[in-house]
PDB file of N, CA and C in Angstrom:
ATOM      1  N   MET A  16     112.489 136.289  81.968  1.00  0.00           N
ATOM      2  CA  MET A  16     111.167 136.075  81.420  1.00  0.00           C
ATOM      3  C   MET A  16     110.086 136.697  82.293  1.00  0.00           C
ATOM      4  N   ARG A  17     110.451 137.331  83.411  1.00  0.00           N
ATOM      5  CA  ARG A  17     109.472 137.917  84.310  1.00  0.00           C
ATOM      6  C   ARG A  17     109.425 139.426  84.127  1.00  0.00           C
ATOM      7  N   PRO A  18     108.604 139.940  83.228  1.00  0.00           N
ATOM      8  CA  PRO A  18     108.475 141.397  83.094  1.00  0.00           C
ATOM      9  C   PRO A  18     107.890 142.001  84.363  1.00  0.00           C
ATOM     10  N   ASP A  19     108.093 143.300  84.501  1.00  0.00           N
ATOM     11  CA  ASP A  19     107.632 143.979  85.707  1.00  0.00           C
ATOM     12  C   ASP A  19     106.120 144.138  85.751  1.00  0.00           C
ATOM     13  N   ARG A  20     105.497 144.305  84.596  1.00  0.00           N
ATOM     14  CA  ARG A  20     104.063 144.572  84.577  1.00  0.00           C
ATOM     15  C   ARG A  20     103.308 143.420  83.943  1.00  0.00           C
ATOM     16  N   PRO A  21     102.080 143.161  84.399  1.00  0.00           N
ATOM     17  CA  PRO A  21     101.276 142.091  83.799  1.00  0.00           C
ATOM     18  C   PRO A  21     100.976 142.332  82.323  1.00  0.00           C
ATOM     19  N   GLU A  22     100.870 143.608  81.900  1.00  0.00           N
ATOM     20  CA  GLU A  22     100.599 143.888  80.492  1.00  0.00           C
ATOM     21  C   GLU A  22     101.750 143.392  79.621  1.00  0.00           C
ATOM     22  N   ASP A  23     102.990 143.592  80.100  1.00  0.00           N
ATOM     23  CA  ASP A  23     104.156 143.119  79.349  1.00  0.00           C
ATOM     24  C   ASP A  23     104.163 141.599  79.264  1.00  0.00           C
ATOM     25  N   GLU A  24     103.807 140.958  80.358  1.00  0.00           N
ATOM     26  CA  GLU A  24     103.772 139.496  80.380  1.00  0.00           C
ATOM     27  C   GLU A  24     102.713 138.971  79.408  1.00  0.00           C
ATOM     28  N   LYS A  25     101.564 139.617  79.401  1.00  0.00           N
ATOM     29  CA  LYS A  25     100.493 139.207  78.496  1.00  0.00           C
ATOM     30  C   LYS A  25     100.898 139.412  77.037  1.00  0.00           C
ATOM     31  N   ALA A  26     101.556 140.533  76.758  1.00  0.00           N
ATOM     32  CA  ALA A  26     102.005 140.812  75.393  1.00  0.00           C
ATOM     33  C   ALA A  26     103.066 139.807  74.956  1.00  0.00           C
ATOM     34  N   GLU A  27     103.973 139.465  75.868  1.00  0.00           N
ATOM     35  CA  GLU A  27     105.003 138.472  75.543  1.00  0.00           C
ATOM     36  C   GLU A  27     104.370 137.119  75.250  1.00  0.00           C
ATOM     37  N   TYR A  28     103.368 136.726  76.026  1.00  0.00           N
ATOM     38  CA  TYR A  28     102.665 135.463  75.806  1.00  0.00           C
ATOM     39  C   TYR A  28     101.979 135.459  74.439  1.00  0.00           C
ATOM     40  N   ARG A  29     101.310 136.552  74.110  1.00  0.00           N
ATOM     41  CA  ARG A  29     100.611 136.629  72.818  1.00  0.00           C
ATOM     42  C   ARG A  29     101.582 136.583  71.643  1.00  0.00           C
ATOM     43  N   ARG A  30     102.718 137.270  71.783  1.00  0.00           N
ATOM     44  CA  ARG A  30     103.729 137.209  70.719  1.00  0.00           C
ATOM     45  C   ARG A  30     104.224 135.782  70.528  1.00  0.00           C
ATOM     46  N   PHE A  31     104.466 135.088  71.628  1.00  0.00           N
ATOM     47  CA  PHE A  31     104.933 133.705  71.543  1.00  0.00           C
ATOM     48  C   PHE A  31     103.900 132.824  70.846  1.00  0.00           C
ATOM     49  N   VAL A  32     102.633 132.961  71.238  1.00  0.00           N
ATOM     50  CA  VAL A  32     101.582 132.130  70.648  1.00  0.00           C
ATOM     51  C   VAL A  32     101.441 132.419  69.159  1.00  0.00           C
ATOM     52  N   ARG A  33     101.469 133.684  68.783  1.00  0.00           N
ATOM     53  CA  ARG A  33     101.347 134.022  67.354  1.00  0.00           C
ATOM     54  C   ARG A  33     102.510 133.469  66.535  1.00  0.00           C
ATOM     55  N   ALA A  34     103.678 133.435  67.119  1.00  0.00           N
ATOM     56  CA  ALA A  34     104.855 132.986  66.377  1.00  0.00           C
ATOM     57  C   ALA A  34     104.975 131.467  66.322  1.00  0.00           C
ATOM     58  N   HIS A  35     104.530 130.760  67.366  1.00  0.00           N
ATOM     59  CA  HIS A  35     104.825 129.331  67.469  1.00  0.00           C
ATOM     60  C   HIS A  35     103.609 128.417  67.440  1.00  0.00           C
ATOM     61  N   HIS A  36     102.415 128.943  67.278  1.00  0.00           N
ATOM     62  CA  HIS A  36     101.228 128.088  67.302  1.00  0.00           C
ATOM     63  C   HIS A  36     101.246 127.120  66.114  1.00  0.00           C
ATOM     64  N   PRO A  37     100.899 125.848  66.351  1.00  0.00           N
ATOM     65  CA  PRO A  37     100.914 124.862  65.255  1.00  0.00           C
ATOM     66  C   PRO A  37      99.977 125.209  64.101  1.00  0.00           C
ATOM     67  N   ASP A  38      98.913 125.938  64.353  1.00  0.00           N
ATOM     68  CA  ASP A  38      97.986 126.300  63.276  1.00  0.00           C
ATOM     69  C   ASP A  38      98.589 127.289  62.281  1.00  0.00           C
ATOM     70  N   VAL A  39      99.656 127.987  62.680  1.00  0.00           N
ATOM     71  CA  VAL A  39     100.307 128.927  61.766  1.00  0.00           C
ATOM     72  C   VAL A  39     101.678 128.417  61.340  1.00  0.00           C
ATOM     73  N   GLY A  40     101.897 127.121  61.481  1.00  0.00           N
ATOM     74  CA  GLY A  40     103.128 126.517  60.990  1.00  0.00           C
ATOM     75  C   GLY A  40     104.215 126.337  62.024  1.00  0.00           C
ATOM     76  N   GLY A  41     103.912 126.532  63.296  1.00  0.00           N
ATOM     77  CA  GLY A  41     104.914 126.348  64.341  1.00  0.00           C
ATOM     78  C   GLY A  41     105.069 124.884  64.718  1.00  0.00           C
ATOM     79  N   ASP A  42     106.147 124.602  65.421  1.00  0.00           N
ATOM     80  CA  ASP A  42     106.431 123.243  65.873  1.00  0.00           C
ATOM     81  C   ASP A  42     105.595 122.944  67.120  1.00  0.00           C
ATOM     82  N   PRO A  43     104.810 121.856  67.141  1.00  0.00           N
ATOM     83  CA  PRO A  43     103.963 121.556  68.301  1.00  0.00           C
ATOM     84  C   PRO A  43     104.752 121.337  69.589  1.00  0.00           C
ATOM     85  N   GLU A  44     105.941 120.720  69.491  1.00  0.00           N
ATOM     86  CA  GLU A  44     106.733 120.478  70.703  1.00  0.00           C
ATOM     87  C   GLU A  44     107.258 121.786  71.297  1.00  0.00           C
ATOM     88  N   VAL A  45     107.717 122.687  70.432  1.00  0.00           N
ATOM     89  CA  VAL A  45     108.206 123.989  70.899  1.00  0.00           C
ATOM     90  C   VAL A  45     107.058 124.772  71.522  1.00  0.00           C
ATOM     91  N   PHE A  46     105.895 124.716  70.899  1.00  0.00           N
ATOM     92  CA  PHE A  46     104.725 125.424  71.418  1.00  0.00           C
ATOM     93  C   PHE A  46     104.332 124.880  72.788  1.00  0.00           C
ATOM     94  N   ALA A  47     104.271 123.552  72.924  1.00  0.00           N
ATOM     95  CA  ALA A  47     103.878 122.940  74.200  1.00  0.00           C
ATOM     96  C   ALA A  47     104.881 123.280  75.296  1.00  0.00           C
ATOM     97  N   GLU A  48     106.169 123.251  74.981  1.00  0.00           N
ATOM     98  CA  GLU A  48     107.187 123.592  75.974  1.00  0.00           C
ATOM     99  C   GLU A  48     107.077 125.058  76.384  1.00  0.00           C
ATOM    100  N   GLY A  49     106.831 125.935  75.439  1.00  0.00           N
ATOM    101  CA  GLY A  49     106.679 127.352  75.764  1.00  0.00           C
ATOM    102  C   GLY A  49     105.466 127.618  76.634  1.00  0.00           C
ATOM    103  N   ILE A  50     104.370 126.939  76.350  1.00  0.00           N
ATOM    104  CA  ILE A  50     103.164 127.095  77.175  1.00  0.00           C
ATOM    105  C   ILE A  50     103.438 126.612  78.597  1.00  0.00           C
ATOM    106  N   ARG A  51     104.174 125.506  78.727  1.00  0.00           N
ATOM    107  CA  ARG A  51     104.529 125.016  80.067  1.00  0.00           C
ATOM    108  C   ARG A  51     105.394 126.033  80.810  1.00  0.00           C
ATOM    109  N   ARG A  52     106.319 126.682  80.108  1.00  0.00           N
ATOM    110  CA  ARG A  52     107.152 127.708  80.750  1.00  0.00           C
ATOM    111  C   ARG A  52     106.306 128.877  81.247  1.00  0.00           C
ATOM    112  N   PHE A  53     105.372 129.337  80.417  1.00  0.00           N
ATOM    113  CA  PHE A  53     104.522 130.457  80.833  1.00  0.00           C
ATOM    114  C   PHE A  53     103.639 130.067  82.016  1.00  0.00           C
ATOM    115  N   GLN A  54     103.122 128.857  82.020  1.00  0.00           N
ATOM    116  CA  GLN A  54     102.277 128.424  83.132  1.00  0.00           C
ATOM    117  C   GLN A  54     103.085 128.290  84.412  1.00  0.00           C
ATOM    118  N   ALA A  55     104.326 127.829  84.315  1.00  0.00           N
ATOM    119  CA  ALA A  55     105.168 127.691  85.501  1.00  0.00           C
ATOM    120  C   ALA A  55     105.569 129.052  86.059  1.00  0.00           C
ATOM    121  N   ALA A  56     105.653 130.059  85.195  1.00  0.00           N
ATOM    122  CA  ALA A  56     106.091 131.383  85.624  1.00  0.00           C
ATOM    123  C   ALA A  56     104.963 132.222  86.213  1.00  0.00           C
ATOM    124  N   ARG A  57     103.727 131.758  86.094  1.00  0.00           N
ATOM    125  CA  ARG A  57     102.609 132.538  86.642  1.00  0.00           C
ATOM    126  C   ARG A  57     102.745 132.670  88.151  1.00  0.00           C
ATOM    127  N   ASP A  58     102.193 133.737  88.667  1.00  0.00           N
ATOM    128  CA  ASP A  58     102.239 133.968  90.109  1.00  0.00           C
ATOM    129  C   ASP A  58     101.381 132.950  90.833  1.00  0.00           C
ATOM    130  N   ARG A  59     101.896 132.474  91.910  1.00  0.00           N
ATOM    131  CA  ARG A  59     101.148 131.577  92.776  1.00  0.00           C
ATOM    132  C   ARG A  59     100.537 132.409  93.903  1.00  0.00           C
ATOM    133  N   PRO A  60      99.454 131.943  94.500  1.00  0.00           N
ATOM    134  CA  PRO A  60      98.869 132.716  95.603  1.00  0.00           C
ATOM    135  C   PRO A  60      99.855 132.825  96.761  1.00  0.00           C
ATOM    136  N   ALA A  61      99.935 134.006  97.353  1.00  0.00           N
ATOM    137  CA  ALA A  61     100.876 134.235  98.442  1.00  0.00           C
ATOM    138  C   ALA A  61     100.428 133.529  99.715  1.00  0.00           C
ATOM    139  N   ALA A  62      99.143 133.530  99.975  1.00  0.00           N
ATOM    140  CA  ALA A  62      98.625 132.907 101.188  1.00  0.00           C
ATOM    141  C   ALA A  62      98.274 131.448 100.903  1.00  0.00           C
ATOM    142  N   PRO A  63      98.393 130.612 101.914  1.00  0.00           N
ATOM    143  CA  PRO A  63      98.010 129.217 101.694  1.00  0.00           C
ATOM    144  C   PRO A  63      96.501 129.098 101.491  1.00  0.00           C
ATOM    145  N   ILE A  64      96.097 128.134 100.709  1.00  0.00           N
ATOM    146  CA  ILE A  64      94.681 127.902 100.460  1.00  0.00           C
ATOM    147  C   ILE A  64      94.136 127.060 101.604  1.00  0.00           C
ATOM    148  N   VAL A  65      93.055 127.530 102.213  1.00  0.00           N
ATOM    149  CA  VAL A  65      92.477 126.858 103.370  1.00  0.00           C
ATOM    150  C   VAL A  65      91.074 126.404 103.013  1.00  0.00           C
ATOM    151  N   PHE A  66      90.784 125.147 103.261  1.00  0.00           N
ATOM    152  CA  PHE A  66      89.452 124.614 103.037  1.00  0.00           C
ATOM    153  C   PHE A  66      88.721 124.570 104.368  1.00  0.00           C
ATOM    154  N   VAL A  67      87.482 125.044 104.360  1.00  0.00           N
ATOM    155  CA  VAL A  67      86.677 125.077 105.571  1.00  0.00           C
ATOM    156  C   VAL A  67      85.528 124.107 105.387  1.00  0.00           C
ATOM    157  N   ARG A  68      85.365 123.236 106.342  1.00  0.00           N
ATOM    158  CA  ARG A  68      84.260 122.296 106.278  1.00  0.00           C
ATOM    159  C   ARG A  68      83.195 122.744 107.273  1.00  0.00           C
ATOM    160  N   ARG A  69      82.008 122.981 106.768  1.00  0.00           N
ATOM    161  CA  ARG A  69      80.914 123.430 107.621  1.00  0.00           C
ATOM    162  C   ARG A  69      80.023 122.253 107.972  1.00  0.00           C
ATOM    163  N   ARG A  70      79.375 122.398 109.117  1.00  0.00           N
ATOM    164  CA  ARG A  70      78.465 121.335 109.533  1.00  0.00           C
ATOM    165  C   ARG A  70      77.253 121.302 108.626  1.00  0.00           C
ATOM    166  N   ARG A  71      76.683 120.127 108.482  1.00  0.00           N
ATOM    167  CA  ARG A  71      75.527 119.945 107.614  1.00  0.00           C
ATOM    168  C   ARG A  71      74.303 119.621 108.459  1.00  0.00           C
ATOM    169  N   GLY A  72      73.165 119.631 107.823  1.00  0.00           N
ATOM    170  CA  GLY A  72      71.930 119.275 108.506  1.00  0.00           C
ATOM    171  C   GLY A  72      71.457 120.373 109.430  1.00  0.00           C
ATOM    172  N   LEU A  73      70.739 119.978 110.478  1.00  0.00           N
ATOM    173  CA  LEU A  73      70.179 120.937 111.429  1.00  0.00           C
ATOM    174  C   LEU A  73      71.257 121.745 112.146  1.00  0.00           C
ATOM    175  N   PRO A  74      72.355 121.134 112.618  1.00  0.00           N
ATOM    176  CA  PRO A  74      73.395 121.964 113.249  1.00  0.00           C
ATOM    177  C   PRO A  74      73.971 123.018 112.301  1.00  0.00           C
ATOM    178  N   GLY A  75      74.151 122.671 111.046  1.00  0.00           N
ATOM    179  CA  GLY A  75      74.659 123.638 110.079  1.00  0.00           C
ATOM    180  C   GLY A  75      73.674 124.755 109.823  1.00  0.00           C
ATOM    181  N   LEU A  76      72.393 124.418 109.747  1.00  0.00           N
ATOM    182  CA  LEU A  76      71.357 125.428 109.560  1.00  0.00           C
ATOM    183  C   LEU A  76      71.328 126.387 110.740  1.00  0.00           C
ATOM    184  N   ILE A  77      71.424 125.860 111.936  1.00  0.00           N
ATOM    185  CA  ILE A  77      71.431 126.707 113.132  1.00  0.00           C
ATOM    186  C   ILE A  77      72.659 127.614 113.127  1.00  0.00           C
ATOM    187  N   ASP A  78      73.823 127.072 112.758  1.00  0.00           N
ATOM    188  CA  ASP A  78      75.037 127.894 112.686  1.00  0.00           C
ATOM    189  C   ASP A  78      74.873 129.037 111.692  1.00  0.00           C
ATOM    190  N   SER A  79      74.319 128.745 110.513  1.00  0.00           N
ATOM    191  CA  SER A  79      74.169 129.800 109.509  1.00  0.00           C
ATOM    192  C   SER A  79      73.151 130.845 109.947  1.00  0.00           C
ATOM    193  N   LEU A  80      72.083 130.430 110.616  1.00  0.00           N
ATOM    194  CA  LEU A  80      71.104 131.404 111.111  1.00  0.00           C
ATOM    195  C   LEU A  80      71.704 132.289 112.197  1.00  0.00           C
ATOM    196  N   ARG A  81      72.511 131.708 113.078  1.00  0.00           N
ATOM    197  CA  ARG A  81      73.169 132.507 114.115  1.00  0.00           C
ATOM    198  C   ARG A  81      74.134 133.514 113.495  1.00  0.00           C
ATOM    199  N   ALA A  82      74.901 133.076 112.494  1.00  0.00           N
ATOM    200  CA  ALA A  82      75.843 133.989 111.841  1.00  0.00           C
ATOM    201  C   ALA A  82      75.089 135.119 111.147  1.00  0.00           C
ATOM    202  N   ARG A  83      73.984 134.795 110.497  1.00  0.00           N
ATOM    203  CA  ARG A  83      73.189 135.825 109.833  1.00  0.00           C
ATOM    204  C   ARG A  83      72.637 136.818 110.850  1.00  0.00           C
ATOM    205  N   HIS A  84      72.174 136.313 111.973  1.00  0.00           N
ATOM    206  CA  HIS A  84      71.647 137.185 113.024  1.00  0.00           C
ATOM    207  C   HIS A  84      72.740 138.106 113.555  1.00  0.00           C
ATOM    208  N   ARG A  85      73.937 137.555 113.777  1.00  0.00           N
ATOM    209  CA  ARG A  85      75.044 138.387 114.264  1.00  0.00           C
ATOM    210  C   ARG A  85      75.403 139.468 113.255  1.00  0.00           C
ATOM    211  N   ARG A  86      75.412 139.131 111.968  1.00  0.00           N
ATOM    212  CA  ARG A  86      75.737 140.129 110.940  1.00  0.00           C
ATOM    213  C   ARG A  86      74.688 141.231 110.883  1.00  0.00           C
ATOM    214  N   ARG A  87      73.434 140.861 111.009  1.00  0.00           N
ATOM    215  CA  ARG A  87      72.365 141.850 110.865  1.00  0.00           C
ATOM    216  C   ARG A  87      72.212 142.732 112.091  1.00  0.00           C
ATOM    217  N   HIS A  88      72.640 142.259 113.254  1.00  0.00           N
ATOM    218  CA  HIS A  88      72.422 143.014 114.484  1.00  0.00           C
ATOM    219  C   HIS A  88      73.698 143.579 115.092  1.00  0.00           C
ATOM    220  N   ARG A  89      74.757 143.622 114.349  1.00  0.00           N
ATOM    221  CA  ARG A  89      75.973 144.229 114.871  1.00  0.00           C
ATOM    222  C   ARG A  89      75.883 145.741 114.702  1.00  0.00           C
ATOM    223  N   PRO A  90      76.668 146.475 115.463  1.00  0.00           N
ATOM    224  CA  PRO A  90      76.622 147.936 115.333  1.00  0.00           C
ATOM    225  C   PRO A  90      77.170 148.369 113.976  1.00  0.00           C
ATOM    226  N   PRO A  91      76.745 149.529 113.494  1.00  0.00           N
ATOM    227  CA  PRO A  91      77.222 149.996 112.186  1.00  0.00           C
ATOM    228  C   PRO A  91      78.722 150.295 112.223  1.00  0.00           C
ATOM    229  N   ARG A  92      79.377 150.080 111.078  1.00  0.00           N
ATOM    230  CA  ARG A  92      80.814 150.338 111.006  1.00  0.00           C
ATOM    231  C   ARG A  92      81.109 151.819 110.835  1.00  0.00           C
ATOM    232  N   VAL A  93      80.159 152.572 110.294  1.00  0.00           N
ATOM    233  CA  VAL A  93      80.350 154.000 110.056  1.00  0.00           C
ATOM    234  C   VAL A  93      79.482 154.763 111.036  1.00  0.00           C
ATOM    235  N   ARG A  94      80.057 155.777 111.649  1.00  0.00           N
ATOM    236  CA  ARG A  94      79.276 156.553 112.618  1.00  0.00           C
ATOM    237  C   ARG A  94      78.801 157.835 112.025  1.00  0.00           C
TER     238      ARG A  94
END
């Protein structure tokens, strides 16, 4: 069920929906199971998701101003 290209995967999903959607006479249980299969087969992010908590209030404001200053006053990347 894992085609090599995303276009093939999208086309396979659309064919399934057109054939099994309850609005066109398909079985709702078969449709729901097929949707679950497609959702389970989707690619997951390769890198772990990381949440960053920033300081709030005056310390957070000072941190953001310092970061902005560093970004604006760093040497150019292109020479």
